[in-house]
Tab-separated table of C-alpha atoms and ligand atoms in Angstrom:
chain	number	residue	atom	x	y	z
A	50	UNK	CA	-143.302	13.400	-0.302
A	51	UNK	CA	-142.326	17.000	0.335
A	52	UNK	CA	-141.414	17.848	3.901
A	53	UNK	CA	-140.836	21.036	5.809
A	54	UNK	CA	-137.716	21.255	7.926
A	55	UNK	CA	-137.644	24.057	10.483
A	56	UNK	CA	-134.196	25.374	11.351
A	57	UNK	CA	-134.922	26.897	14.770
A	58	UNK	CA	-131.751	28.459	16.116
A	59	UNK	CA	-131.916	31.117	18.784
A	60	UNK	CA	-128.160	31.395	18.177
A	61	UNK	CA	-127.863	31.143	14.402
A	62	UNK	CA	-125.382	28.976	12.551
A	63	UNK	CA	-122.748	30.627	10.359
A	64	UNK	CA	-124.281	31.542	6.980
A	65	UNK	CA	-122.060	29.053	5.193
A	66	UNK	CA	-123.331	26.190	7.358
A	67	UNK	CA	-126.944	27.219	6.637
A	68	UNK	CA	-126.268	27.050	2.879
A	69	UNK	CA	-124.853	23.562	3.294
A	70	UNK	CA	-127.870	22.473	5.360
A	71	UNK	CA	-130.172	23.876	2.678
A	72	UNK	CA	-128.254	22.022	-0.033
A	73	UNK	CA	-129.011	18.745	1.741
A	74	UNK	CA	-132.704	19.480	2.331
A	75	UNK	CA	-133.370	20.803	-1.162
A	76	UNK	CA	-131.585	17.838	-2.775
A	77	UNK	CA	-134.182	15.699	-0.996
A	78	UNK	CA	-136.979	17.958	-2.265
A	79	UNK	CA	-137.690	19.347	1.219
A	80	UNK	CA	-138.376	22.948	2.151
A	81	UNK	CA	-136.091	24.579	4.741
A	82	UNK	CA	-137.758	27.258	6.874
A	83	UNK	CA	-135.375	29.417	8.878
A	84	UNK	CA	-136.200	30.840	12.287
A	85	UNK	CA	-132.892	32.317	13.365
A	86	UNK	CA	-131.967	34.632	16.240
A	87	UNK	CA	-135.577	34.632	17.406
A	88	UNK	CA	-136.298	36.640	20.517
A	89	UNK	CA	-139.339	35.034	22.090
A	90	UNK	CA	-140.703	31.566	22.591
A	91	UNK	CA	-143.911	32.649	20.825
A	92	UNK	CA	-141.962	32.906	17.570
A	93	UNK	CA	-140.907	29.294	17.971
A	94	UNK	CA	-144.414	28.168	18.911
A	95	UNK	CA	-145.786	29.759	15.730
A	96	UNK	CA	-143.072	28.442	13.433
A	97	UNK	CA	-143.288	24.855	14.601
A	98	UNK	CA	-146.905	24.369	13.448
A	99	UNK	CA	-145.944	23.444	9.866
A	100	UNK	CA	-142.760	21.534	10.594
A	101	UNK	CA	-142.328	17.839	9.808
A	102	UNK	CA	-138.802	18.012	11.175
A	103	UNK	CA	-136.764	20.411	13.277
A	104	UNK	CA	-133.077	21.186	13.541
A	105	UNK	CA	-132.171	22.927	16.801
A	106	UNK	CA	-129.063	23.946	18.745
A	107	UNK	CA	-129.505	24.912	22.419
A	108	UNK	CA	-133.176	25.679	21.720
A	109	UNK	CA	-135.628	24.152	24.183
A	110	UNK	CA	-138.065	21.550	22.916
A	111	UNK	CA	-140.608	20.990	25.665
A	112	UNK	CA	-144.283	20.066	25.972
A	113	UNK	CA	-145.395	23.594	24.983
A	114	UNK	CA	-143.481	23.347	21.692
A	115	UNK	CA	-144.740	19.821	21.044
A	116	UNK	CA	-148.349	20.849	21.690
A	117	UNK	CA	-148.099	23.247	18.724
A	118	UNK	CA	-146.199	20.821	16.490
A	119	UNK	CA	-149.018	18.852	14.919
A	120	UNK	CA	-146.948	17.369	12.072
A	121	UNK	CA	-143.592	16.960	13.785
A	122	UNK	CA	-141.933	13.537	13.396
A	123	UNK	CA	-138.303	14.218	14.244
A	124	UNK	CA	-136.147	16.770	16.076
A	125	UNK	CA	-132.385	16.779	15.691
A	126	UNK	CA	-130.112	18.614	18.104
A	127	UNK	CA	-127.179	19.754	15.940
A	128	UNK	CA	-124.585	19.108	18.631
A	129	UNK	CA	-123.826	16.717	21.448
A	130	UNK	CA	-125.657	17.665	24.674
A	131	UNK	CA	-129.413	17.137	24.504
A	132	UNK	CA	-130.547	18.243	27.962
A	133	UNK	CA	-132.616	20.924	26.160
A	134	UNK	CA	-134.966	18.273	24.727
A	135	UNK	CA	-137.670	16.896	27.002
A	136	UNK	CA	-137.270	13.290	25.857
A	137	UNK	CA	-140.225	12.035	27.876
A	138	UNK	CA	-142.434	14.560	26.110
A	139	UNK	CA	-141.092	13.760	22.611
A	140	UNK	CA	-141.489	10.027	23.245
A	141	UNK	CA	-144.993	10.627	24.569
A	142	UNK	CA	-145.886	12.247	21.257
A	143	UNK	CA	-144.096	9.662	19.132
A	144	UNK	CA	-141.521	12.203	17.939
A	145	UNK	CA	-138.017	10.810	17.350
A	146	UNK	CA	-135.141	12.837	18.884
A	147	UNK	CA	-131.514	12.652	17.810
A	148	UNK	CA	-128.208	14.413	18.401
A	149	UNK	CA	-125.168	14.478	16.111
A	150	UNK	CA	-122.554	12.707	18.233
A	151	UNK	CA	-118.892	13.529	17.768
A	152	UNK	CA	-119.399	16.241	15.144
A	153	UNK	CA	-118.132	19.071	17.346
A	154	UNK	CA	-115.654	17.076	19.455
A	155	UNK	CA	-112.488	18.464	17.889
A	156	UNK	CA	-113.751	22.050	18.202
A	157	UNK	CA	-114.323	21.596	21.938
A	158	UNK	CA	-110.993	19.790	22.377
A	159	UNK	CA	-109.059	22.655	20.808
A	160	UNK	CA	-110.842	25.126	23.085
A	161	UNK	CA	-109.851	23.038	26.121
A	162	UNK	CA	-106.209	23.389	25.121
A	163	UNK	CA	-106.638	27.080	24.379
A	164	UNK	CA	-107.928	27.661	27.907
A	165	UNK	CA	-105.251	25.430	29.501
A	166	UNK	CA	-102.412	27.268	27.781
A	167	UNK	CA	-103.893	30.685	28.562
A	168	UNK	CA	-104.034	29.708	32.238
A	169	UNK	CA	-100.600	28.003	32.320
A	170	UNK	CA	-99.027	31.130	30.750
A	171	UNK	CA	-100.751	33.479	33.193
A	172	UNK	CA	-102.905	34.931	30.433
A	173	UNK	CA	-99.746	36.253	28.767
A	174	UNK	CA	-99.218	38.920	31.435
A	175	UNK	CA	-95.422	38.994	31.163
A	176	UNK	CA	-94.715	36.608	34.059
A	177	UNK	CA	-93.236	33.129	33.858
A	178	UNK	CA	-95.689	30.260	33.426
A	179	UNK	CA	-95.363	26.497	33.056
A	180	UNK	CA	-95.580	23.828	30.344
A	181	UNK	CA	-98.185	21.124	29.893
A	182	UNK	CA	-95.678	18.397	28.999
A	183	UNK	CA	-95.559	15.571	31.597
A	184	UNK	CA	-98.608	16.884	33.464
A	185	UNK	CA	-101.702	14.789	34.169
A	186	UNK	CA	-105.223	15.260	32.899
A	187	UNK	CA	-108.173	13.202	34.147
A	188	UNK	CA	-111.459	12.904	32.257
A	189	UNK	CA	-114.876	12.640	33.885
A	190	UNK	CA	-116.719	10.872	31.044
A	191	UNK	CA	-114.738	9.432	28.132
A	192	UNK	CA	-116.978	9.995	25.101
A	193	UNK	CA	-116.289	11.834	21.865
A	194	UNK	CA	-115.055	15.135	23.328
A	195	UNK	CA	-112.902	13.583	26.059
A	196	UNK	CA	-111.249	11.296	23.501
A	197	UNK	CA	-110.491	14.228	21.224
A	198	UNK	CA	-108.917	16.097	24.177
A	199	UNK	CA	-107.006	12.915	25.082
A	200	UNK	CA	-105.552	12.677	21.556
A	201	UNK	CA	-104.254	16.237	21.774
A	202	UNK	CA	-102.983	15.584	25.321
A	203	UNK	CA	-100.948	12.624	24.073
A	204	UNK	CA	-99.297	14.875	21.501
A	205	UNK	CA	-98.543	17.413	24.240
A	206	UNK	CA	-96.763	14.660	26.198
A	207	UNK	CA	-99.379	14.643	28.956
A	208	UNK	CA	-100.614	11.600	30.901
A	209	UNK	CA	-104.341	10.814	30.622
A	210	UNK	CA	-106.694	9.188	33.133
A	211	UNK	CA	-110.408	8.514	32.709
A	212	UNK	CA	-113.522	7.532	34.647
A	213	UNK	CA	-116.519	6.352	32.611
A	214	UNK	CA	-118.577	3.505	34.102
A	215	UNK	CA	-120.284	2.944	30.735
A	216	UNK	CA	-117.036	2.058	28.965
A	217	UNK	CA	-115.070	-1.094	29.897
A	218	UNK	CA	-111.746	-0.287	31.610
A	219	UNK	CA	-109.871	-2.366	29.003
A	220	UNK	CA	-111.245	-0.191	26.234
A	221	UNK	CA	-110.103	2.966	28.032
A	222	UNK	CA	-106.645	1.419	28.455
A	223	UNK	CA	-106.556	0.381	24.774
A	224	UNK	CA	-107.068	4.021	23.830
A	225	UNK	CA	-103.981	4.941	25.837
A	226	UNK	CA	-105.595	6.407	28.975
A	227	UNK	CA	-105.370	4.927	32.479
A	228	UNK	CA	-108.807	3.859	33.771
A	229	UNK	CA	-109.809	5.329	37.133
A	230	UNK	CA	-112.278	3.406	39.316
A	231	UNK	CA	-114.101	6.288	41.037
A	232	UNK	CA	-114.974	9.931	40.426
A	233	UNK	CA	-112.870	10.839	43.478
A	234	UNK	CA	-109.855	9.115	41.901
A	235	UNK	CA	-109.866	11.738	39.135
A	236	UNK	CA	-109.176	14.534	41.591
A	237	UNK	CA	-105.661	13.277	42.404
A	238	UNK	CA	-104.546	14.799	39.110
A	239	UNK	CA	-103.640	18.393	38.290
A	240	UNK	CA	-106.227	18.801	35.543
A	241	UNK	CA	-109.734	17.398	35.704
A	242	UNK	CA	-111.802	17.899	32.546
A	243	UNK	CA	-115.578	17.397	32.612
A	244	UNK	CA	-117.138	15.583	29.640
A	245	UNK	CA	-120.258	13.993	31.095
A	246	UNK	CA	-123.795	14.834	29.973
A	247	UNK	CA	-125.997	16.726	32.411
A	248	UNK	CA	-128.129	14.043	34.088
A	249	UNK	CA	-129.654	13.488	37.540
A	250	UNK	CA	-126.516	11.521	38.355
A	251	UNK	CA	-123.997	14.179	37.263
A	252	UNK	CA	-125.904	17.304	38.376
A	253	UNK	CA	-123.933	19.268	41.034
A	254	UNK	CA	-121.653	16.229	41.365
A	255	UNK	CA	-118.443	18.289	41.396
A	256	UNK	CA	-118.392	19.553	44.971
A	257	UNK	CA	-116.071	21.027	47.571
A	258	UNK	CA	-114.917	17.652	48.942
A	259	UNK	CA	-113.663	16.625	45.496
A	260	UNK	CA	-112.122	19.971	44.558
A	261	UNK	CA	-110.256	20.301	47.872
A	262	UNK	CA	-108.551	16.947	47.113
A	263	UNK	CA	-106.823	18.325	44.015
A	264	UNK	CA	-103.022	18.712	44.132
A	265	UNK	CA	-101.323	22.122	44.068
A	266	UNK	CA	-102.317	24.068	40.970
A	267	UNK	CA	-105.441	21.915	40.661
A	268	UNK	CA	-107.447	23.053	37.639
A	269	UNK	CA	-111.012	22.149	36.749
A	270	UNK	CA	-111.966	22.456	33.079
A	271	UNK	CA	-115.661	22.562	32.276
A	272	UNK	CA	-116.847	22.392	28.682
A	273	UNK	CA	-119.782	20.142	29.645
A	274	UNK	CA	-122.572	22.013	31.451
A	275	UNK	CA	-122.382	24.531	34.300
A	276	UNK	CA	-124.961	22.563	36.319
A	277	UNK	CA	-122.525	19.655	36.724
A	278	UNK	CA	-120.563	21.840	39.162
A	279	UNK	CA	-121.917	22.692	42.604
A	280	UNK	CA	-121.657	26.461	42.228
A	281	UNK	CA	-121.866	27.479	45.878
A	282	UNK	CA	-119.098	24.985	46.671
A	283	UNK	CA	-116.980	26.411	43.879
A	284	UNK	CA	-117.167	29.855	45.497
A	285	UNK	CA	-115.980	28.338	48.788
A	286	UNK	CA	-113.115	26.519	47.096
A	287	UNK	CA	-111.915	29.738	45.487
A	288	UNK	CA	-111.916	31.395	48.912
A	289	UNK	CA	-110.098	28.453	50.546
A	290	UNK	CA	-107.469	27.852	47.850
A	291	UNK	CA	-105.332	30.518	46.209
A	292	UNK	CA	-103.902	28.016	43.718
A	293	UNK	CA	-107.126	26.542	42.346
A	294	UNK	CA	-108.161	27.381	38.761
A	295	UNK	CA	-111.474	27.031	36.928
A	296	UNK	CA	-111.537	27.171	33.124
A	297	UNK	CA	-115.099	27.228	31.929
A	298	UNK	CA	-116.870	27.363	28.573
A	299	UNK	CA	-120.280	26.997	30.159
A	300	UNK	CA	-120.611	29.870	32.607
A	301	UNK	CA	-123.719	29.884	34.794
A	302	UNK	CA	-126.685	31.672	33.189
A	303	UNK	CA	-127.294	32.989	36.646
A	304	UNK	CA	-125.448	36.318	36.807
A	305	UNK	CA	-125.232	36.253	40.608
A	306	UNK	CA	-123.466	32.869	40.603
A	307	UNK	CA	-120.972	34.120	38.035
A	308	UNK	CA	-120.335	37.306	39.991
A	309	UNK	CA	-119.928	35.393	43.258
A	310	UNK	CA	-117.253	33.205	41.662
A	311	UNK	CA	-115.475	36.186	40.114
A	312	UNK	CA	-115.506	38.061	43.437
A	313	UNK	CA	-114.270	35.027	45.384
A	314	UNK	CA	-111.270	34.482	43.117
A	315	UNK	CA	-110.408	38.180	42.739
A	316	UNK	CA	-108.656	37.251	39.496
A	317	UNK	CA	-108.186	40.468	37.586
A	318	UNK	CA	-105.933	38.922	34.965
A	319	UNK	CA	-107.911	35.849	33.959
A	320	UNK	CA	-105.302	33.324	35.081
A	321	UNK	CA	-107.314	31.352	37.582
A	322	UNK	CA	-110.829	31.911	36.339
A	323	UNK	CA	-111.686	31.841	32.671
A	324	UNK	CA	-115.252	32.201	31.439
A	325	UNK	CA	-115.790	32.347	27.685
A	326	UNK	CA	-118.103	35.191	26.583
A	327	UNK	CA	-120.780	32.632	25.758
A	328	UNK	CA	-120.667	28.881	25.159
A	329	UNK	CA	-118.016	28.732	22.451
A	330	UNK	CA	-116.803	25.124	22.385
A	331	UNK	CA	-118.669	24.269	19.210
A	332	UNK	CA	-118.462	27.765	17.707
A	333	UNK	CA	-116.160	27.044	14.802
A	334	UNK	CA	-116.756	27.043	11.057
A	335	UNK	CA	-116.033	23.336	10.972
A	336	UNK	CA	-118.288	22.327	13.866
A	337	UNK	CA	-121.176	24.447	12.528
A	338	UNK	CA	-120.846	22.703	9.168
A	339	UNK	CA	-120.348	19.235	10.613
A	340	UNK	CA	-123.262	19.380	13.055
A	341	UNK	CA	-125.677	21.213	10.736
A	342	UNK	CA	-125.033	18.972	7.748
A	343	UNK	CA	-125.141	15.818	9.891
A	344	UNK	CA	-128.513	16.935	11.303
A	345	UNK	CA	-129.932	17.546	7.806
A	346	UNK	CA	-128.601	14.197	6.544
A	347	UNK	CA	-130.054	12.380	9.564
A	348	UNK	CA	-133.485	13.903	8.866
A	349	UNK	CA	-133.413	12.882	5.194
A	350	UNK	CA	-132.219	9.350	6.079
A	351	UNK	CA	-134.987	9.085	8.674
A	352	UNK	CA	-137.773	9.996	6.237
A	353	UNK	CA	-136.379	8.204	3.187
A	354	UNK	CA	-134.906	5.060	4.785
A	355	UNK	CA	-136.333	4.880	8.299
A	356	UNK	CA	-132.803	5.325	9.687
A	357	UNK	CA	-132.837	5.811	13.498
A	358	UNK	CA	-129.225	5.046	14.425
A	359	UNK	CA	-128.782	8.236	16.442
A	360	UNK	CA	-132.174	8.161	18.159
A	361	UNK	CA	-132.086	9.170	21.845
A	362	UNK	CA	-133.930	7.500	24.717
A	363	UNK	CA	-135.442	9.193	27.769
B	456	NAD	P1	-120.664	11.626	24.440
B	456	NAD	O1	-122.053	11.139	24.552
B	456	NAD	O2	-119.815	11.157	23.305
B	456	NAD	O3	-119.871	11.277	25.790
B	456	NAD	C1	-120.402	11.360	27.068
B	456	NAD	C2	-119.743	10.268	27.903
B	456	NAD	O4	-120.120	10.442	29.270
B	456	NAD	C3	-120.155	8.855	27.486
B	456	NAD	O5	-119.001	8.079	27.203
B	456	NAD	C4	-120.902	8.320	28.711
B	456	NAD	O6	-120.666	6.944	28.921
B	456	NAD	C5	-120.289	9.154	29.821
B	456	NAD	N1	-121.121	9.253	31.023
B	456	NAD	C6	-122.464	9.394	31.119
B	456	NAD	N2	-122.833	9.464	32.413
B	456	NAD	C7	-121.692	9.361	33.156
B	456	NAD	C8	-121.412	9.353	34.549
B	456	NAD	N3	-122.391	9.470	35.442
B	456	NAD	N4	-120.128	9.231	34.943
B	456	NAD	C9	-119.126	9.115	34.045
B	456	NAD	N5	-119.335	9.098	32.711
B	456	NAD	C10	-120.600	9.218	32.273
B	456	NAD	O7	-120.745	13.210	24.452
B	456	NAD	P2	-119.592	14.248	24.061
B	456	NAD	O8	-119.760	14.613	22.638
B	456	NAD	O9	-118.288	13.766	24.529
B	456	NAD	O10	-120.055	15.510	24.924
B	456	NAD	C11	-120.050	15.444	26.351
B	456	NAD	C12	-120.855	16.595	26.914
B	456	NAD	O11	-120.166	17.809	26.655
B	456	NAD	C13	-122.225	16.756	26.245
B	456	NAD	O12	-123.223	16.025	26.931
B	456	NAD	C14	-122.469	18.232	26.298
B	456	NAD	O13	-123.222	18.558	27.460
B	456	NAD	C15	-121.086	18.847	26.402
B	456	NAD	N6	-120.690	19.536	25.161
B	456	NAD	C16	-120.480	20.868	25.217
B	456	NAD	C17	-120.075	21.550	24.078
B	456	NAD	C18	-119.749	23.013	24.145
B	456	NAD	O14	-120.010	23.721	23.203
B	456	NAD	N7	-119.143	23.460	25.211
B	456	NAD	C19	-119.957	20.876	22.854
B	456	NAD	C20	-120.142	19.490	22.845
B	456	NAD	C21	-120.522	18.833	24.005
């Protein structure tokens, strides 16, 4: 049976990735409809009417979208974080939701190291910096991205620590990281890297009390979601500590919050506060291809074989 797959990407994939997605859908006899770089939600609401399946990135799938999606059976978030899908609403309508776990992990891991080295070398301003070898990095969440960062950290001669209550401590140890029993325990280490999903439990969980515990040169790395950090607390920490650094791929959407942080740190040279221009962790040729193609394959496998391995639950 022919199906229509809507590629709804407010931030488009690289053209090459789109061709590869289309190769998968057309091999299955499906039609790929592209809604890329759209400017208003109305465009999405119109486009979704004919879709049997949807591939999205950070695009929001909420009740309003579902109300217009009469034929929709499956939505796949080409990427890891799925806080942009209202899972209660998709479940309520009997629409299956999936992500593409692990497909962009290496891209994010390399960005983490890019930001760490930029900060350790004072953004290449001509002054003496420091090396990462023998330093400690602690992971909040030890899923696909954290493990990819951990692998690179091992090669850099760093020591890894991890807190993830959903993974047995023995398994963390087997992978070569030292398990940490509490979130607070992470903040004894120089680097803390956030790799948890945004949930009620993790929202605003990184606060002043934790950040003030960090040793000298304490550096928080955030490639997860900006909402995991308590932003007002972060401003206070910058004011209280001249040594604290924040390396962030997920700057607040809220301009005022971003400006307050920038003003508090007074960091003209980008040593202590790094914000990428927009969320760039997964913005590589490889991650675009991996996530896009995985999403298309998951849709075909769902329709042709009833495959629901990557289905998400509210
Ligand atoms: P993942 O699902 O593989 O790993 C998440 C881990 O967090 C899991 O091991 C889970 O057990 C753990 N976890 C959940 N709740 C926790 C809690 N309360 N305390 C401690 N651990 C908890 O996902 P991933 O691929 O590693 O990605 C992690 C997050 O990073 C995503 O949810 C997404 O928000 C973000 N991300 C951002 C980018 C980017 O472009 N910057 C790209 C990929 C992922």
